[in-house]
Amino acid sequence: MTSQTFFHPMKILHTADIHIGYDTHGRLDPATGLSTRWGDFKSAFEFMVARAIKEDIDLFLFCGDAYRDSTPTPTEQRIFSQCLRPLLEAKIPVVMLVGNHDHPVSFGRVSSIDIFPNLIGNVVLFSKPGVKDIETKSGKVRVVGLPWPVRSNLMSKDEYAKLTPEELKQKIYEIYTGFVDVQAEAIRSEKLTYPAILAAHLEIDTAVFSNGSEKVTIITKDPQFSVQSLAKPEFSYVGLGHVHKHQELNNGQHPPVVYSGSIERISFSEHDQAKGFVMVEIDAGHRASFRHVQTPARPFVSIECDVTVETEPMEKILREIDRNKLTGMATAFEGAVVRVRIKCKDAQKSQIDTDVIRQSLSGAFTISELSLLSEEQVRRIRAVEMTRFMSTGEALEKYIVQNEKLKPLREKILRAAAELEAEEHGVSAE
């Protein structure tokens, strides 16, 4: 392989989890006939692409999950391709990885983003582990790509068809980490003179899924990877997709191991997360620095107020609303999706004026919920929310944590659930 000396700093935009197609908390836009939330995702995407061109990036790195699911409508596909077009017109190479939301359940079908390299030039797609040297205006960069590991692809092979879910998970882990080791060794043996990056759509075992709390470790059918298994010194940067919260997982050491996070909020589980993308700069010594650039994502404001011991519940409710007002807005909650949950006694409900509460939320994009709830209702609602945007295993684990009687049976319940899910999905599961 011909070596090339790398002289110029290289700038890469790293993003993931764009998820065109989510319409939660939206309404019909009469001007377009589409959900207003589709417009939110499109606006965030357009902002990101405009910033990429303004900063004269060398490479656009998309680490998976283009749509809500693997069967996007033609309209969703048009939105995604229209947003990409300015990058291609500017002759900026685009690298795409297949994420878990991009891949179809049925074995043999192509992903929802497989079409892009066939229709548009200068797009590199990783639908399986691979490596590609890419020419940019600042020189070459090697990209080692790890798309979401699809179990059905492995189970279709005779030698793996009879593996248990746990054995299959371990085999995927071995294949992926072995591939990373081989590529790191290749970089060393070739004495590569240009930078190499690792791009992956995977779950890291130390990832934080929501502000202030780590994801509870669960028995899952999908492999989890350690930072150490990916953070090889031969790579200048490790760019990740799958977790919607932006974070760096290698504690400031080389190379940075970074989830870009998503560019727009999907649900209230993300209401306190900064949304955006990552600008990466690789210097002449192949060392990377990065910064998170926030998109103009729609604000989500969640107000929860317990007035069960209050003699004047409205006073406390209005104080809590005032405390949550957005700063720098023309009106207190301008453009925000707002949720208000008031925990109260039945006898207090007549003292609570919901019309006054709505007036105090002036300017909100939508009031998605205004509820007067008993303690039992609050507990049940939280359990329902978990199943809406989390995997089955995540929701089940958190449900167990909230129920004291089930805690001693945690491991047994989770293992039984994993076995049932594997039996139900068989080869098609992923």
Coordinates of C-alpha atoms in Angstrom, one line a residue:
M1 CA 0.0 0.0 0.0
T2 CA 1.3 3.5 -0.9
S3 CA 2.0 5.6 2.1
Q4 CA 1.1 9.3 2.2
T5 CA 2.6 11.9 4.6
F6 CA -0.1 13.7 6.5
F7 CA 0.7 17.4 6.8
H8 CA -2.6 19.3 7.2
P9 CA -4.9 19.2 10.2
M10 CA -8.0 17.3 9.3
K11 CA -11.5 18.2 10.4
I12 CA -14.3 15.6 10.7
L13 CA -17.9 16.1 11.7
H14 CA -19.1 13.1 13.7
T15 CA -22.8 12.5 14.2
A16 CA -25.3 9.7 14.7
D17 CA -28.9 8.8 15.7
I18 CA -30.6 11.4 13.4
H19 CA -33.9 9.4 13.5
I20 CA -35.9 11.1 10.9
G21 CA -39.6 10.0 11.3
Y22 CA -40.2 10.4 15.0
D23 CA -43.4 12.5 15.5
T24 CA -43.9 12.2 19.2
H25 CA -45.3 15.4 20.8
G26 CA -45.9 16.9 17.4
R27 CA -49.0 18.1 15.5
L28 CA -49.9 18.4 11.8
D29 CA -48.3 21.4 10.1
P30 CA -50.9 22.7 7.7
A31 CA -48.2 24.3 5.5
T32 CA -46.5 21.0 4.8
G33 CA -49.0 18.3 5.7
L34 CA -46.3 16.7 7.8
S35 CA -45.7 16.4 11.6
T36 CA -44.1 19.5 13.1
R37 CA -41.7 17.2 14.8
W38 CA -40.4 16.0 11.4
G39 CA -39.6 19.6 10.8
D40 CA -37.7 19.8 14.0
F41 CA -35.4 16.9 13.0
K42 CA -35.0 18.3 9.5
S43 CA -34.0 21.8 10.9
A44 CA -31.4 20.2 13.3
F45 CA -30.0 18.2 10.3
E46 CA -29.9 21.3 8.1
F47 CA -28.2 23.3 10.8
M48 CA -25.5 20.6 11.2
V49 CA -24.8 20.4 7.5
A50 CA -24.6 24.2 7.2
R51 CA -22.1 24.2 10.0
A52 CA -20.1 21.5 8.3
I53 CA -19.8 23.5 5.2
K54 CA -19.1 26.8 7.0
E55 CA -16.2 25.1 9.0
D56 CA -14.9 23.5 5.7
I57 CA -14.8 19.9 7.1
D58 CA -12.9 17.2 5.3
L59 CA -15.2 14.2 6.2
F60 CA -18.8 13.8 7.4
L61 CA -19.0 10.7 9.6
F62 CA -22.5 9.3 10.3
C63 CA -22.5 6.5 12.8
G64 CA -25.9 5.0 12.2
D65 CA -29.7 5.2 12.8
A66 CA -30.9 7.5 10.0
Y67 CA -34.6 6.9 10.6
R68 CA -37.1 5.9 13.2
D69 CA -37.1 2.3 11.9
S70 CA -35.9 0.2 9.0
T71 CA -38.9 1.0 6.8
P72 CA -38.8 4.7 6.2
T73 CA -41.5 6.3 4.0
P74 CA -40.5 8.0 0.7
T75 CA -41.0 11.3 2.4
E76 CA -38.6 10.4 5.2
Q77 CA -36.1 9.3 2.7
R78 CA -36.5 12.5 0.7
I79 CA -35.9 14.6 3.9
F80 CA -32.7 12.7 4.7
S81 CA -31.3 12.8 1.1
Q82 CA -32.1 16.5 0.7
C83 CA -30.3 17.3 3.9
L84 CA -27.2 15.4 2.7
R85 CA -27.1 17.0 -0.7
P86 CA -25.2 20.2 0.2
L87 CA -22.4 18.0 1.5
L88 CA -22.1 16.1 -1.7
E89 CA -22.3 19.3 -3.8
A90 CA -19.4 20.6 -1.7
K91 CA -17.5 17.4 -2.6
I92 CA -17.2 16.4 1.1
P93 CA -16.9 12.6 1.5
V94 CA -19.7 11.0 3.6
V95 CA -19.2 7.8 5.6
M96 CA -22.3 6.0 6.8
L97 CA -22.7 3.0 9.2
V98 CA -25.8 0.8 9.4
G99 CA -27.3 1.2 12.9
N100 CA -29.8 -1.1 14.6
H101 CA -32.8 1.1 13.5
D102 CA -31.5 0.9 9.9
H103 CA -31.4 -2.8 9.6
P104 CA -34.4 -4.9 8.7
V105 CA -35.5 -7.8 10.9
S106 CA -35.7 -10.3 8.1
F107 CA -32.4 -11.9 7.0
G108 CA -31.3 -11.1 3.4
R109 CA -33.0 -7.7 3.1
V110 CA -30.8 -4.6 2.7
S111 CA -30.8 -1.8 5.2
S112 CA -32.7 1.4 4.8
I113 CA -29.5 3.3 3.9
D114 CA -28.0 0.8 1.5
I115 CA -29.3 2.8 -1.4
F116 CA -27.2 5.9 -0.8
P117 CA -23.8 4.7 -2.3
N118 CA -25.7 3.5 -5.4
L119 CA -27.5 6.7 -6.0
I120 CA -25.0 9.3 -4.8
G121 CA -21.3 9.5 -5.4
N122 CA -18.7 10.1 -2.6
V123 CA -20.6 8.0 -0.1
V124 CA -19.0 5.1 1.7
L125 CA -21.3 2.7 3.5
F126 CA -20.4 0.1 6.1
S127 CA -23.0 -2.6 6.3
K128 CA -20.5 -5.1 7.8
P129 CA -17.2 -4.7 9.5
G130 CA -14.7 -3.2 7.0
V131 CA -11.9 -0.8 6.3
K132 CA -11.6 2.0 3.7
D133 CA -9.0 4.6 2.9
I134 CA -10.7 7.8 2.0
E135 CA -9.2 10.7 0.1
T136 CA -10.1 14.2 1.5
K137 CA -8.8 17.6 0.6
S138 CA -6.4 17.4 3.6
G139 CA -5.1 14.0 2.8
K140 CA -6.0 10.4 3.4
V141 CA -7.8 9.0 6.4
R142 CA -8.4 5.3 7.1
V143 CA -11.9 4.5 8.5
V144 CA -12.4 1.2 10.2
G145 CA -16.2 0.7 10.3
L146 CA -18.2 -1.5 12.7
P147 CA -22.0 -1.3 12.0
W148 CA -24.5 -2.7 14.4
P149 CA -23.9 -6.5 14.9
V150 CA -26.9 -8.3 13.4
R151 CA -27.5 -11.7 15.0
S152 CA -29.6 -13.1 12.2
N153 CA -26.6 -12.7 9.8
L154 CA -24.5 -14.9 12.0
M155 CA -27.3 -17.4 12.8
S156 CA -27.8 -18.0 9.1
K157 CA -24.4 -19.8 9.0
D158 CA -24.5 -23.5 9.8
E159 CA -21.6 -23.3 12.3
Y160 CA -23.4 -20.8 14.4
A161 CA -27.1 -21.8 14.0
K162 CA -27.2 -23.9 17.2
L163 CA -25.6 -21.4 19.5
T164 CA -27.5 -20.2 22.5
P165 CA -28.3 -16.5 22.8
E166 CA -25.4 -16.1 25.3
E167 CA -23.0 -18.0 23.1
L168 CA -24.0 -16.0 20.1
K169 CA -23.5 -12.8 21.9
Q170 CA -20.0 -13.9 23.0
K171 CA -19.2 -14.9 19.4
I172 CA -20.2 -11.5 18.0
Y173 CA -18.0 -9.9 20.7
E174 CA -15.1 -12.1 19.7
I175 CA -15.6 -11.4 16.0
Y176 CA -15.8 -7.6 16.4
T177 CA -13.0 -7.2 18.9
G178 CA -10.8 -9.6 16.9
F179 CA -11.4 -7.4 13.8
V180 CA -10.4 -4.3 15.7
D181 CA -7.2 -6.0 16.9
V182 CA -6.3 -7.1 13.3
Q183 CA -6.9 -3.6 11.9
A184 CA -4.8 -2.0 14.7
E185 CA -2.0 -4.5 13.9
A186 CA -2.3 -3.7 10.2
I187 CA -1.8 0.0 10.9
R188 CA 1.3 -0.8 12.9
S189 CA 2.8 -3.1 10.4
E190 CA 2.1 -0.8 7.5
K191 CA 3.6 2.1 9.4
L192 CA 0.7 4.2 8.3
T193 CA 1.6 7.8 7.7
Y194 CA -2.0 9.2 7.7
P195 CA -4.5 9.0 10.5
A196 CA -6.9 6.1 11.1
I197 CA -10.3 6.4 13.0
L198 CA -12.7 3.7 14.3
A199 CA -16.4 4.3 13.7
A200 CA -18.9 2.1 15.3
H201 CA -22.6 1.7 16.1
L202 CA -22.3 -0.2 19.4
E203 CA -23.2 -0.2 23.1
I204 CA -20.3 0.5 25.4
D205 CA -20.7 -1.1 28.9
T206 CA -19.9 2.1 30.8
A207 CA -22.1 4.4 28.7
V208 CA -24.4 6.8 30.6
F209 CA -27.9 6.8 29.1
S210 CA -29.5 9.6 31.0
N211 CA -28.1 12.6 33.0
G212 CA -27.2 11.7 36.5
S213 CA -27.5 7.9 36.2
E214 CA -25.7 5.1 34.5
K215 CA -27.8 2.5 32.6
V216 CA -28.5 -0.5 34.8
T217 CA -26.6 -3.5 33.6
I218 CA -29.2 -5.9 32.2
I219 CA -29.2 -9.4 30.6
T220 CA -29.4 -8.5 27.0
K221 CA -29.2 -10.4 23.7
D222 CA -26.8 -7.8 22.2
P223 CA -23.1 -7.6 23.1
Q224 CA -21.7 -4.8 25.1
F225 CA -18.1 -3.7 24.5
S226 CA -15.6 -2.2 26.8
V227 CA -13.7 1.0 26.0
Q228 CA -10.5 -0.9 26.1
S229 CA -11.6 -3.3 23.4
L230 CA -11.9 -0.4 21.0
A231 CA -9.6 2.4 22.2
K232 CA -6.4 1.2 20.5
P233 CA -3.6 3.7 20.3
E234 CA -3.3 3.2 16.6
F235 CA -6.6 5.1 16.1
S236 CA -6.7 8.9 16.3
Y237 CA -10.4 8.9 17.3
V238 CA -13.2 6.4 18.1
G239 CA -16.6 7.8 16.9
L240 CA -19.7 6.0 18.2
G241 CA -23.4 5.9 17.6
H242 CA -26.4 4.3 19.4
V243 CA -26.5 6.1 22.8
H244 CA -28.4 9.4 22.5
K245 CA -26.4 11.3 25.2
H246 CA -23.2 12.9 24.2
Q247 CA -20.2 11.7 26.2
E248 CA -16.5 10.8 26.1
L249 CA -15.7 7.5 27.6
N250 CA -11.9 7.3 27.7
N251 CA -11.4 9.8 30.5
G252 CA -9.5 12.2 28.3
Q253 CA -6.9 9.7 27.3
H254 CA -5.8 8.9 23.7
P255 CA -7.8 8.1 21.6
P256 CA -11.0 9.9 22.5
V257 CA -13.9 7.5 22.6
V258 CA -17.0 9.6 21.9
Y259 CA -20.7 9.2 21.5
S260 CA -21.8 12.2 19.4
G261 CA -25.3 12.0 20.9
S262 CA -28.5 12.7 18.9
I263 CA -29.3 16.0 17.2
E264 CA -32.9 16.3 18.4
R265 CA -34.9 15.1 21.4
I266 CA -37.2 12.2 21.0
S267 CA -38.9 11.9 24.4
F268 CA -38.9 13.4 27.9
S269 CA -36.2 10.9 28.9
E270 CA -33.8 13.2 26.9
H271 CA -35.3 16.5 28.2
D272 CA -32.1 17.6 30.1
Q273 CA -29.6 16.4 27.5
A274 CA -27.7 18.9 25.3
K275 CA -28.3 17.8 21.7
G276 CA -25.8 18.3 18.9
F277 CA -22.9 16.8 17.0
V278 CA -19.1 16.6 17.4
M279 CA -16.4 18.5 15.5
V280 CA -13.1 16.6 15.5
E281 CA -9.7 18.0 14.6
I282 CA -6.8 15.6 13.9
D283 CA -3.4 17.3 14.1
A284 CA -0.2 16.5 12.2
G285 CA 0.8 14.1 15.0
H286 CA -2.5 12.2 14.5
R287 CA -3.8 13.3 17.8
A288 CA -7.5 14.3 18.0
S289 CA -9.3 17.0 19.8
F290 CA -13.1 17.5 19.7
R291 CA -15.9 19.8 20.7
H292 CA -19.6 19.3 21.0
V293 CA -21.7 21.8 18.9
Q294 CA -25.3 22.1 20.0
T295 CA -28.2 22.1 17.5
P296 CA -31.3 24.3 17.9
A297 CA -33.2 21.3 19.3
R298 CA -36.7 21.9 20.5
P299 CA -36.7 22.3 24.3
F300 CA -38.5 19.8 26.5
V301 CA -39.6 21.0 29.9
S302 CA -40.8 18.5 32.5
I303 CA -42.4 20.0 35.6
E304 CA -43.2 17.7 38.5
C305 CA -44.8 19.1 41.6
D306 CA -45.9 17.3 44.8
V307 CA -48.6 19.3 46.6
T308 CA -49.9 16.5 48.8
V309 CA -49.0 18.4 52.0
E310 CA -49.9 21.9 50.8
T311 CA -52.9 23.9 52.1
E312 CA -52.7 26.2 49.0
P313 CA -51.6 23.9 46.2
M314 CA -51.8 26.5 43.4
E315 CA -49.2 28.7 45.1
K316 CA -46.6 25.9 45.0
I317 CA -47.6 24.8 41.5
L318 CA -47.1 28.4 40.1
R319 CA -43.8 28.8 42.0
E320 CA -42.6 25.5 40.4
I321 CA -43.6 26.6 37.0
D322 CA -41.9 29.9 37.4
R323 CA -38.7 28.1 38.5
N324 CA -38.7 26.1 35.3
K325 CA -39.1 29.0 32.9
L326 CA -36.7 29.1 30.0
T327 CA -34.2 32.0 29.9
G328 CA -33.6 34.2 26.9
M329 CA -37.1 33.5 25.4
A330 CA -39.7 36.0 24.3
T331 CA -42.2 34.1 26.4
A332 CA -41.5 31.9 29.4
F333 CA -41.8 28.6 27.5
E334 CA -41.5 29.7 23.9
G335 CA -41.3 26.8 21.5
A336 CA -41.1 24.2 24.2
V337 CA -42.8 20.9 24.6
V338 CA -44.0 21.1 28.2
R339 CA -45.2 18.4 30.6
V340 CA -46.8 19.1 34.0
R341 CA -47.4 16.4 36.5
I342 CA -49.0 17.3 39.8
K343 CA -49.0 14.8 42.6
C344 CA -52.0 15.6 44.8
K345 CA -54.7 14.1 47.0
D346 CA -58.2 13.7 45.6
A347 CA -59.5 16.3 48.0
Q348 CA -57.1 18.9 46.6
K349 CA -58.2 18.6 42.9
S350 CA -60.9 21.1 43.2
Q351 CA -58.4 23.7 44.4
I352 CA -56.2 23.3 41.3
D353 CA -57.2 25.5 38.4
T354 CA -55.8 23.9 35.2
D355 CA -56.8 27.0 33.1
V356 CA -54.6 29.2 35.2
I357 CA -51.8 26.6 34.8
R358 CA -52.2 26.6 31.0
Q359 CA -52.1 30.4 30.9
S360 CA -48.8 30.3 32.9
L361 CA -47.3 28.1 30.2
S362 CA -47.8 30.8 27.6
G363 CA -45.9 30.4 24.4
A364 CA -45.3 26.6 24.7
F365 CA -45.1 24.8 21.4
T366 CA -47.4 22.2 23.0
I367 CA -48.5 21.2 26.5
S368 CA -48.1 17.4 26.0
E369 CA -49.5 16.6 29.4
L370 CA -51.2 18.3 32.4
S371 CA -52.1 15.7 34.9
L372 CA -53.3 15.6 38.5
L373 CA -52.1 12.3 39.8
S374 CA -52.2 10.2 42.9
E375 CA -49.0 8.5 44.1
E376 CA -50.1 5.2 42.6
Q377 CA -50.9 6.9 39.2
V378 CA -47.4 8.5 39.2
R379 CA -45.8 5.1 39.7
R380 CA -47.8 3.5 36.9
I381 CA -47.1 6.3 34.4
R382 CA -43.4 6.0 35.0
A383 CA -43.5 2.3 34.3
V384 CA -45.5 2.9 31.0
E385 CA -42.9 5.5 29.8
M386 CA -40.1 3.1 30.2
T387 CA -41.6 0.6 27.8
R388 CA -42.2 3.3 25.1
F389 CA -38.7 4.3 24.4
M390 CA -36.5 1.6 25.9
S391 CA -35.8 -1.9 25.0
T392 CA -37.8 -4.7 26.6
G393 CA -34.8 -5.6 28.9
E394 CA -34.2 -2.0 30.0
A395 CA -37.9 -1.5 30.9
L396 CA -38.2 -4.8 32.7
E397 CA -35.1 -4.1 34.8
K398 CA -36.4 -0.7 35.9
Y399 CA -39.8 -2.1 36.6
I400 CA -38.2 -4.7 38.9
V401 CA -36.2 -2.0 40.6
Q402 CA -39.4 -0.1 41.4
N403 CA -41.1 -3.2 42.9
E404 CA -39.6 -4.4 46.2
K405 CA -41.2 -7.8 46.0
L406 CA -39.5 -8.5 42.6
K407 CA -36.0 -7.4 43.5
P408 CA -34.9 -10.8 45.0
L409 CA -36.1 -12.5 41.7
R410 CA -34.3 -10.0 39.4
E411 CA -31.8 -12.3 37.8
K412 CA -34.2 -15.2 37.4
I413 CA -36.9 -12.9 35.8
L414 CA -34.4 -11.3 33.4
R415 CA -32.9 -14.5 32.3
A416 CA -36.3 -16.1 31.7
A417 CA -37.3 -13.0 29.7
A418 CA -34.2 -13.2 27.6
E419 CA -34.8 -16.9 26.8
L420 CA -38.4 -16.3 25.9
E421 CA -37.4 -13.4 23.6
A422 CA -34.8 -15.6 21.9
E423 CA -37.4 -18.4 21.4
E424 CA -40.0 -16.0 20.1
H425 CA -37.7 -14.3 17.5
G426 CA -35.4 -17.2 16.6
V427 CA -33.3 -16.4 13.5
S428 CA -35.1 -13.2 12.8
A429 CA -34.2 -11.6 16.1
E430 CA -31.7 -8.8 16.2

